[in-house]
């Protein structure tokens, strides 16, 4: 265990950030699953609604520093492609 006060604070800060990142990633994974389930059921309206929520969560995660911009763009793109293929 660290003995230096600043290092103890840093460990606590890192743990808070880690827990926040895990929470964001979990919420995004759950929302992405909801989009995929709606697509499997061929429910276009539900899929679009779930996609809108998923994109909002992914954008917030970029702002919070959980995901890099390109990672977020890739996730949004893959979900959007899935929903758009359903709409055709």
PDB file of C-alpha atoms in Angstrom:
ATOM      1  CA  UNK A   1       0.000   0.000   0.000  1.00  0.00           C
ATOM      2  CA  UNK A   2       1.184   3.500  -0.800  1.00  0.00           C
ATOM      3  CA  UNK A   3       2.526   5.642   2.037  1.00  0.00           C
ATOM      4  CA  UNK A   4       2.708   8.997   0.275  1.00  0.00           C
ATOM      5  CA  UNK A   5      -0.411  11.114   0.737  1.00  0.00           C
ATOM      6  CA  UNK A   6      -0.654  12.217  -2.903  1.00  0.00           C
ATOM      7  CA  UNK A   7      -0.300   8.628  -4.083  1.00  0.00           C
ATOM      8  CA  UNK A   8      -3.071   7.481  -1.726  1.00  0.00           C
ATOM      9  CA  UNK A   9      -5.323  10.172  -3.218  1.00  0.00           C
ATOM     10  CA  UNK A  10      -4.331   9.112  -6.727  1.00  0.00           C
ATOM     11  CA  UNK A  11      -5.251   5.486  -5.986  1.00  0.00           C
ATOM     12  CA  UNK A  12      -8.664   6.579  -4.715  1.00  0.00           C
ATOM     13  CA  UNK A  13      -9.239   8.790  -7.780  1.00  0.00           C
ATOM     14  CA  UNK A  14      -8.262   5.974 -10.136  1.00  0.00           C
ATOM     15  CA  UNK A  15     -10.671   3.590  -8.431  1.00  0.00           C
ATOM     16  CA  UNK A  16     -13.554   6.082  -8.734  1.00  0.00           C
ATOM     17  CA  UNK A  17     -12.764   6.565 -12.423  1.00  0.00           C
ATOM     18  CA  UNK A  18     -12.544   2.799 -12.964  1.00  0.00           C
ATOM     19  CA  UNK A  19     -15.946   2.246 -11.369  1.00  0.00           C
ATOM     20  CA  UNK A  20     -17.468   5.054 -13.467  1.00  0.00           C
ATOM     21  CA  UNK A  21     -15.974   3.545 -16.640  1.00  0.00           C
ATOM     22  CA  UNK A  22     -17.316   0.076 -15.788  1.00  0.00           C
ATOM     23  CA  UNK A  23     -20.771   1.555 -15.178  1.00  0.00           C
ATOM     24  CA  UNK A  24     -20.772   3.436 -18.501  1.00  0.00           C
ATOM     25  CA  UNK A  25     -19.552   0.396 -20.443  1.00  0.00           C
ATOM     26  CA  UNK A  26     -22.159  -1.810 -18.807  1.00  0.00           C
ATOM     27  CA  UNK A  27     -24.993   0.600 -19.625  1.00  0.00           C
ATOM     28  CA  UNK A  28     -23.821   0.890 -23.225  1.00  0.00           C
ATOM     29  CA  UNK A  29     -23.542  -2.890 -23.604  1.00  0.00           C
ATOM     30  CA  UNK A  30     -27.048  -3.341 -22.192  1.00  0.00           C
ATOM     31  CA  UNK A  31     -28.454  -0.697 -24.524  1.00  0.00           C
ATOM     32  CA  UNK A  32     -26.681  -2.220 -27.537  1.00  0.00           C
ATOM     33  CA  UNK A  33     -28.190  -5.572 -26.618  1.00  0.00           C
ATOM     34  CA  UNK A  34     -31.656  -3.972 -26.530  1.00  0.00           C
ATOM     35  CA  UNK A  35     -31.054  -2.627 -30.048  1.00  0.00           C
ATOM     36  CA  UNK A  36     -29.954  -6.068 -31.289  1.00  0.00           C
ATOM     37  CA  UNK A  37     -32.952  -7.795 -29.675  1.00  0.00           C
ATOM     38  CA  UNK A  38     -35.341  -5.297 -31.288  1.00  0.00           C
ATOM     39  CA  UNK A  39     -33.666  -5.964 -34.652  1.00  0.00           C
ATOM     40  CA  UNK A  40     -33.994  -9.713 -34.203  1.00  0.00           C
ATOM     41  CA  UNK A  41     -37.710  -9.260 -33.548  1.00  0.00           C
ATOM     42  CA  UNK A  42     -37.902  -7.119 -36.736  1.00  0.00           C
ATOM     43  CA  UNK A  43     -39.426  -4.268 -34.727  1.00  0.00           C
ATOM     44  CA  UNK A  44     -38.218  -1.197 -36.641  1.00  0.00           C
ATOM     45  CA  UNK A  45     -39.789   1.442 -34.398  1.00  0.00           C
ATOM     46  CA  UNK A  46     -38.449  -0.086 -31.189  1.00  0.00           C
ATOM     47  CA  UNK A  47     -35.015  -0.547 -32.745  1.00  0.00           C
ATOM     48  CA  UNK A  48     -34.885   3.115 -33.781  1.00  0.00           C
ATOM     49  CA  UNK A  49     -35.964   4.244 -30.318  1.00  0.00           C
ATOM     50  CA  UNK A  50     -33.362   2.048 -28.611  1.00  0.00           C
ATOM     51  CA  UNK A  51     -30.706   3.207 -31.087  1.00  0.00           C
ATOM     52  CA  UNK A  52     -31.405   6.832 -30.210  1.00  0.00           C
ATOM     53  CA  UNK A  53     -30.847   6.093 -26.512  1.00  0.00           C
ATOM     54  CA  UNK A  54     -27.705   4.071 -27.278  1.00  0.00           C
ATOM     55  CA  UNK A  55     -26.175   6.864 -29.358  1.00  0.00           C
ATOM     56  CA  UNK A  56     -26.867   9.358 -26.588  1.00  0.00           C
ATOM     57  CA  UNK A  57     -25.131   7.097 -24.040  1.00  0.00           C
ATOM     58  CA  UNK A  58     -22.153   6.524 -26.321  1.00  0.00           C
ATOM     59  CA  UNK A  59     -21.746  10.261 -26.914  1.00  0.00           C
ATOM     60  CA  UNK A  60     -21.865  10.916 -23.175  1.00  0.00           C
ATOM     61  CA  UNK A  61     -19.207   8.275 -22.604  1.00  0.00           C
ATOM     62  CA  UNK A  62     -16.878  10.099 -25.008  1.00  0.00           C
ATOM     63  CA  UNK A  63     -17.438  13.333 -23.090  1.00  0.00           C
ATOM     64  CA  UNK A  64     -16.653  11.534 -19.834  1.00  0.00           C
ATOM     65  CA  UNK A  65     -13.494  10.068 -21.356  1.00  0.00           C
ATOM     66  CA  UNK A  66     -14.611   6.447 -21.152  1.00  0.00           C
ATOM     67  CA  UNK A  67     -14.300   5.818 -24.900  1.00  0.00           C
ATOM     68  CA  UNK A  68     -12.097   7.413 -27.549  1.00  0.00           C
ATOM     69  CA  UNK A  69     -13.891   9.234 -30.370  1.00  0.00           C
ATOM     70  CA  UNK A  70     -13.127   6.575 -32.985  1.00  0.00           C
ATOM     71  CA  UNK A  71     -14.241   3.737 -30.716  1.00  0.00           C
ATOM     72  CA  UNK A  72     -17.526   5.503 -30.077  1.00  0.00           C
ATOM     73  CA  UNK A  73     -17.973   6.222 -33.788  1.00  0.00           C
ATOM     74  CA  UNK A  74     -17.375   2.550 -34.583  1.00  0.00           C
ATOM     75  CA  UNK A  75     -19.955   1.423 -32.017  1.00  0.00           C
ATOM     76  CA  UNK A  76     -22.557   3.922 -33.254  1.00  0.00           C
ATOM     77  CA  UNK A  77     -21.878   2.985 -36.863  1.00  0.00           C
ATOM     78  CA  UNK A  78     -22.282  -0.747 -36.319  1.00  0.00           C
ATOM     79  CA  UNK A  79     -25.563  -0.284 -34.444  1.00  0.00           C
ATOM     80  CA  UNK A  80     -26.869   2.191 -37.015  1.00  0.00           C
ATOM     81  CA  UNK A  81     -25.963  -0.165 -39.850  1.00  0.00           C
ATOM     82  CA  UNK A  82     -27.887  -2.953 -38.149  1.00  0.00           C
ATOM     83  CA  UNK A  83     -31.017  -0.818 -37.696  1.00  0.00           C
ATOM     84  CA  UNK A  84     -30.793   0.639 -41.234  1.00  0.00           C
ATOM     85  CA  UNK A  85     -30.535  -2.826 -42.772  1.00  0.00           C
ATOM     86  CA  UNK A  86     -33.724  -3.730 -40.929  1.00  0.00           C
ATOM     87  CA  UNK A  87     -35.567  -0.678 -42.277  1.00  0.00           C
ATOM     88  CA  UNK A  88     -34.960  -1.672 -45.911  1.00  0.00           C
TER      89      UNK A  88
END
